[in-house]
GROMACS .gro file of C-alpha atoms in nm:
model
  226
    1UNK     CA    1   0.011   0.008  -0.008
    2UNK     CA    2   0.131   0.361  -0.102
    3UNK     CA    3   0.080   0.665   0.128
    4UNK     CA    4   0.130   1.017   0.077
    5UNK     CA    5   0.211   1.228   0.386
    6UNK     CA    6   0.105   1.589   0.324
    7UNK     CA    7   0.300   1.785   0.619
    8UNK     CA    8   0.521   2.090   0.639
    9UNK     CA    9   0.692   2.004   0.959
   10UNK     CA   10   0.983   1.804   0.818
   11UNK     CA   11   1.085   1.655   1.146
   12UNK     CA   12   0.717   1.517   1.199
   13UNK     CA   13   0.681   1.414   0.854
   14UNK     CA   14   1.032   1.228   0.845
   15UNK     CA   15   0.919   1.044   1.175
   16UNK     CA   16   0.584   0.938   1.049
   17UNK     CA   17   0.741   0.824   0.716
   18UNK     CA   18   1.017   0.609   0.874
   19UNK     CA   19   0.737   0.468   1.120
   20UNK     CA   20   0.494   0.384   0.850
   21UNK     CA   21   0.771   0.253   0.620
   22UNK     CA   22   0.869   0.011   0.907
   23UNK     CA   23   0.509  -0.108   0.923
   24UNK     CA   24   0.502  -0.226   0.564
   25UNK     CA   25   0.393   0.097   0.367
   26UNK     CA   26   0.550   0.252   0.068
   27UNK     CA   27   0.540   0.619   0.190
   28UNK     CA   28   0.622   0.953   0.001
   29UNK     CA   29   0.610   1.320   0.148
   30UNK     CA   30   0.500   1.651   0.020
   31UNK     CA   31   0.561   1.955   0.228
   32UNK     CA   32   0.324   2.195   0.055
   33UNK     CA   33  -0.034   2.205  -0.108
   34UNK     CA   34   0.121   2.267  -0.438
   35UNK     CA   35   0.371   1.975  -0.418
   36UNK     CA   36   0.099   1.752  -0.290
   37UNK     CA   37  -0.133   1.830  -0.595
   38UNK     CA   38   0.131   1.757  -0.825
   39UNK     CA   39   0.211   1.419  -0.681
   40UNK     CA   40  -0.157   1.323  -0.670
   41UNK     CA   41  -0.169   1.419  -1.018
   42UNK     CA   42   0.134   1.222  -1.148
   43UNK     CA   43   0.120   0.919  -0.921
   44UNK     CA   44  -0.135   0.664  -0.761
   45UNK     CA   45  -0.186   0.654  -0.387
   46UNK     CA   46  -0.409   0.436  -0.167
   47UNK     CA   47  -0.401   0.709   0.103
   48UNK     CA   48  -0.320   1.052   0.180
   49UNK     CA   49  -0.238   1.186   0.537
   50UNK     CA   50  -0.309   1.540   0.524
   51UNK     CA   51  -0.241   1.787   0.770
   52UNK     CA   52  -0.485   2.090   0.703
   53UNK     CA   53  -0.241   2.384   0.815
   54UNK     CA   54  -0.010   2.405   0.510
   55UNK     CA   55   0.222   2.698   0.426
   56UNK     CA   56   0.063   2.776   0.082
   57UNK     CA   57  -0.298   2.717   0.159
   58UNK     CA   58  -0.570   2.495   0.348
   59UNK     CA   59  -0.548   2.147   0.304
   60UNK     CA   60  -0.926   2.126   0.246
   61UNK     CA   61  -0.849   2.257  -0.098
   62UNK     CA   62  -0.676   1.944  -0.172
   63UNK     CA   63  -0.966   1.726  -0.059
   64UNK     CA   64  -1.208   1.920  -0.288
   65UNK     CA   65  -0.964   1.869  -0.577
   66UNK     CA   66  -0.932   1.493  -0.524
   67UNK     CA   67  -1.290   1.457  -0.508
   68UNK     CA   68  -1.350   1.660  -0.820
   69UNK     CA   69  -1.091   1.464  -1.019
   70UNK     CA   70  -1.252   1.126  -0.872
   71UNK     CA   71  -0.930   1.000  -0.749
   72UNK     CA   72  -0.947   0.653  -0.585
   73UNK     CA   73  -0.768   0.749  -0.277
   74UNK     CA   74  -0.872   0.784   0.088
   75UNK     CA   75  -0.811   1.078   0.299
   76UNK     CA   76  -0.697   1.080   0.676
   77UNK     CA   77  -0.702   1.432   0.795
   78UNK     CA   78  -0.476   1.574   1.068
   79UNK     CA   79  -0.610   1.842   1.270
   80UNK     CA   80  -0.503   2.060   1.572
   81UNK     CA   81  -0.659   1.973   1.903
   82UNK     CA   82  -0.936   2.241   1.926
   83UNK     CA   83  -1.011   2.259   1.547
   84UNK     CA   84  -1.365   2.098   1.550
   85UNK     CA   85  -1.475   2.318   1.257
   86UNK     CA   86  -1.184   2.175   1.026
   87UNK     CA   87  -1.273   1.839   1.108
   88UNK     CA   88  -1.642   1.884   1.013
   89UNK     CA   89  -1.552   2.062   0.702
   90UNK     CA   90  -1.285   1.788   0.589
   91UNK     CA   91  -1.544   1.513   0.656
   92UNK     CA   92  -1.814   1.703   0.471
   93UNK     CA   93  -1.588   1.731   0.171
   94UNK     CA   94  -1.524   1.354   0.149
   95UNK     CA   95  -1.244   1.297   0.420
   96UNK     CA   96  -1.258   0.929   0.555
   97UNK     CA   97  -1.127   1.001   0.891
   98UNK     CA   98  -0.936   1.241   1.125
   99UNK     CA   99  -0.664   1.221   1.381
  100UNK     CA  100  -0.581   1.498   1.622
  101UNK     CA  101  -0.224   1.626   1.705
  102UNK     CA  102  -0.047   1.523   1.916
  103UNK     CA  103  -0.098   1.141   1.834
  104UNK     CA  104   0.058   0.837   1.928
  105UNK     CA  105   0.237   0.634   1.637
  106UNK     CA  106   0.039   0.320   1.716
  107UNK     CA  107  -0.287   0.520   1.693
  108UNK     CA  108  -0.155   0.649   1.359
  109UNK     CA  109  -0.096   0.303   1.229
  110UNK     CA  110  -0.450   0.174   1.355
  111UNK     CA  111  -0.629   0.476   1.181
  112UNK     CA  112  -0.456   0.421   0.868
  113UNK     CA  113  -0.517   0.055   0.842
  114UNK     CA  114  -0.866   0.117   0.936
  115UNK     CA  115  -0.925   0.360   0.666
  116UNK     CA  116  -0.759   0.163   0.395
  117UNK     CA  117  -0.982  -0.146   0.484
  118UNK     CA  118  -1.293   0.068   0.463
  119UNK     CA  119  -1.191   0.237   0.144
  120UNK     CA  120  -1.037  -0.057  -0.063
  121UNK     CA  121  -1.195  -0.358   0.094
  122UNK     CA  122  -1.560  -0.251   0.196
  123UNK     CA  123  -1.434  -0.283   0.586
  124UNK     CA  124  -1.329  -0.640   0.536
  125UNK     CA  125  -1.040  -0.789   0.733
  126UNK     CA  126  -1.016  -1.103   0.521
  127UNK     CA  127  -0.980  -1.077   0.135
  128UNK     CA  128  -1.093  -1.396  -0.053
  129UNK     CA  129  -1.033  -1.484  -0.424
  130UNK     CA  130  -1.090  -1.845  -0.500
  131UNK     CA  131  -0.846  -2.064  -0.316
  132UNK     CA  132  -0.636  -1.747  -0.203
  133UNK     CA  133  -0.702  -1.548   0.113
  134UNK     CA  134  -0.536  -1.256   0.264
  135UNK     CA  135  -0.580  -1.184   0.648
  136UNK     CA  136  -0.506  -0.792   0.620
  137UNK     CA  137  -0.462  -0.743   1.017
  138UNK     CA  138  -0.199  -1.008   1.027
  139UNK     CA  139  -0.048  -0.937   0.678
  140UNK     CA  140  -0.072  -1.317   0.590
  141UNK     CA  141  -0.174  -1.483   0.280
  142UNK     CA  142  -0.295  -1.834   0.241
  143UNK     CA  143  -0.370  -2.089  -0.044
  144UNK     CA  144  -0.635  -2.337   0.059
  145UNK     CA  145  -0.587  -2.220   0.419
  146UNK     CA  146  -0.226  -2.305   0.413
  147UNK     CA  147   0.000  -2.000   0.509
  148UNK     CA  148   0.229  -1.871   0.225
  149UNK     CA  149   0.572  -1.768   0.333
  150UNK     CA  150   0.626  -1.447   0.127
  151UNK     CA  151   0.881  -1.169   0.131
  152UNK     CA  152   0.728  -0.828   0.206
  153UNK     CA  153   0.733  -0.730  -0.161
  154UNK     CA  154   0.566  -1.060  -0.294
  155UNK     CA  155   0.286  -0.997  -0.012
  156UNK     CA  156   0.242  -0.646  -0.142
  157UNK     CA  157   0.243  -0.766  -0.509
  158UNK     CA  158  -0.027  -1.014  -0.427
  159UNK     CA  159  -0.238  -0.771  -0.240
  160UNK     CA  160  -0.200  -0.516  -0.529
  161UNK     CA  161  -0.309  -0.783  -0.790
  162UNK     CA  162  -0.607  -0.909  -0.580
  163UNK     CA  163  -0.749  -0.552  -0.537
  164UNK     CA  164  -0.687  -0.489  -0.912
  165UNK     CA  165  -0.845  -0.823  -1.007
  166UNK     CA  166  -0.911  -0.869  -1.373
  167UNK     CA  167  -0.742  -0.540  -1.455
  168UNK     CA  168  -0.436  -0.513  -1.675
  169UNK     CA  169  -0.145  -0.358  -1.477
  170UNK     CA  170   0.170  -0.229  -1.660
  171UNK     CA  171   0.506  -0.306  -1.534
  172UNK     CA  172   0.543   0.046  -1.481
  173UNK     CA  173   0.249   0.093  -1.255
  174UNK     CA  174   0.338  -0.196  -1.031
  175UNK     CA  175   0.680  -0.080  -0.985
  176UNK     CA  176   0.580   0.266  -0.905
  177UNK     CA  177   0.301   0.148  -0.665
  178UNK     CA  178   0.561  -0.090  -0.486
  179UNK     CA  179   0.862   0.112  -0.494
  180UNK     CA  180   0.768   0.471  -0.502
  181UNK     CA  181   0.834   0.753  -0.763
  182UNK     CA  182   1.204   0.694  -0.744
  183UNK     CA  183   1.153   0.391  -0.956
  184UNK     CA  184   1.155   0.642  -1.262
  185UNK     CA  185   1.545   0.612  -1.221
  186UNK     CA  186   1.539   0.243  -1.283
  187UNK     CA  187   1.717   0.125  -1.620
  188UNK     CA  188   1.457  -0.159  -1.662
  189UNK     CA  189   1.161  -0.325  -1.476
  190UNK     CA  190   1.315  -0.689  -1.547
  191UNK     CA  191   1.298  -0.711  -1.149
  192UNK     CA  192   0.913  -0.720  -1.175
  193UNK     CA  193   0.907  -1.017  -1.381
  194UNK     CA  194   1.135  -1.210  -1.107
  195UNK     CA  195   0.913  -1.097  -0.813
  196UNK     CA  196   0.603  -1.231  -1.028
  197UNK     CA  197   0.780  -1.562  -1.118
  198UNK     CA  198   0.860  -1.622  -0.741
  199UNK     CA  199   0.505  -1.527  -0.633
  200UNK     CA  200   0.365  -1.762  -0.901
  201UNK     CA  201   0.598  -2.027  -0.798
  202UNK     CA  202   0.501  -2.002  -0.430
  203UNK     CA  203   0.116  -2.007  -0.506
  204UNK     CA  204   0.143  -2.306  -0.731
  205UNK     CA  205   0.356  -2.505  -0.483
  206UNK     CA  206   0.089  -2.472  -0.224
  207UNK     CA  207  -0.194  -2.599  -0.460
  208UNK     CA  208  -0.309  -2.273  -0.611
  209UNK     CA  209  -0.374  -2.176  -0.973
  210UNK     CA  210  -0.161  -1.962  -1.203
  211UNK     CA  211  -0.368  -1.673  -1.130
  212UNK     CA  212  -0.110  -1.390  -1.295
  213UNK     CA  213  -0.127  -1.401  -1.635
  214UNK     CA  214   0.124  -1.193  -1.878
  215UNK     CA  215  -0.064  -0.984  -2.134
  216UNK     CA  216   0.181  -0.946  -2.417
  217UNK     CA  217   0.299  -0.592  -2.481
  218UNK     CA  218   0.057  -0.452  -2.201
  219UNK     CA  219   0.158  -0.599  -1.860
  220UNK     CA  220   0.009  -0.848  -1.615
  221UNK     CA  221  -0.344  -0.953  -1.524
  222UNK     CA  222  -0.470  -1.120  -1.208
  223UNK     CA  223  -0.775  -1.363  -1.286
  224UNK     CA  224  -0.943  -1.662  -1.110
  225UNK     CA  225  -0.916  -1.826  -1.461
  226UNK     CA  226  -0.586  -1.991  -1.501
   0.00000   0.00000   0.00000
């Protein structure tokens, strides 16, 4: 899952990024409203953690922009302790939840995961496609109820495919989603094939189908039809 932190306090932003990265997310940071808008236009995110008090404007404007452009991204707003009006406005505009400063890191992690489950998986903790199952709170995948031993990237890749079932995903979109926008500096995307090959091998070895199909000249598609 890929997150964008919109926060002008560089120390707090760095602290949040490090913590959420350690908890399995791909995390990027924008320090201004303008930079956040550009990133959302250029890249795909699952969740935006949005501080409303930004140096070049109110973060509420970014919520309106996201909703107007119909971006499929969840929004967790960060508000000051006594800013009830901002909370109400943010939720009215379409934010999914809010967290109040100061907050504990464990609360941030819990809110992020809760919002992602509601936004992406209709409040489900368990995602099932055919013989495959993912327990989201435990970050554990199964085939026919047998645990799969996956690397972090393999787990993230499987979750991304299952969320995008029956959609063709380009190698570029897969790489950018799992590694962030710095993937633009990569010379090739051959490493994507290796991750997919390893994931396929583990799924089929556990008794599952070959769910990930190569679409010549386009990318890959995850489907129940092997």
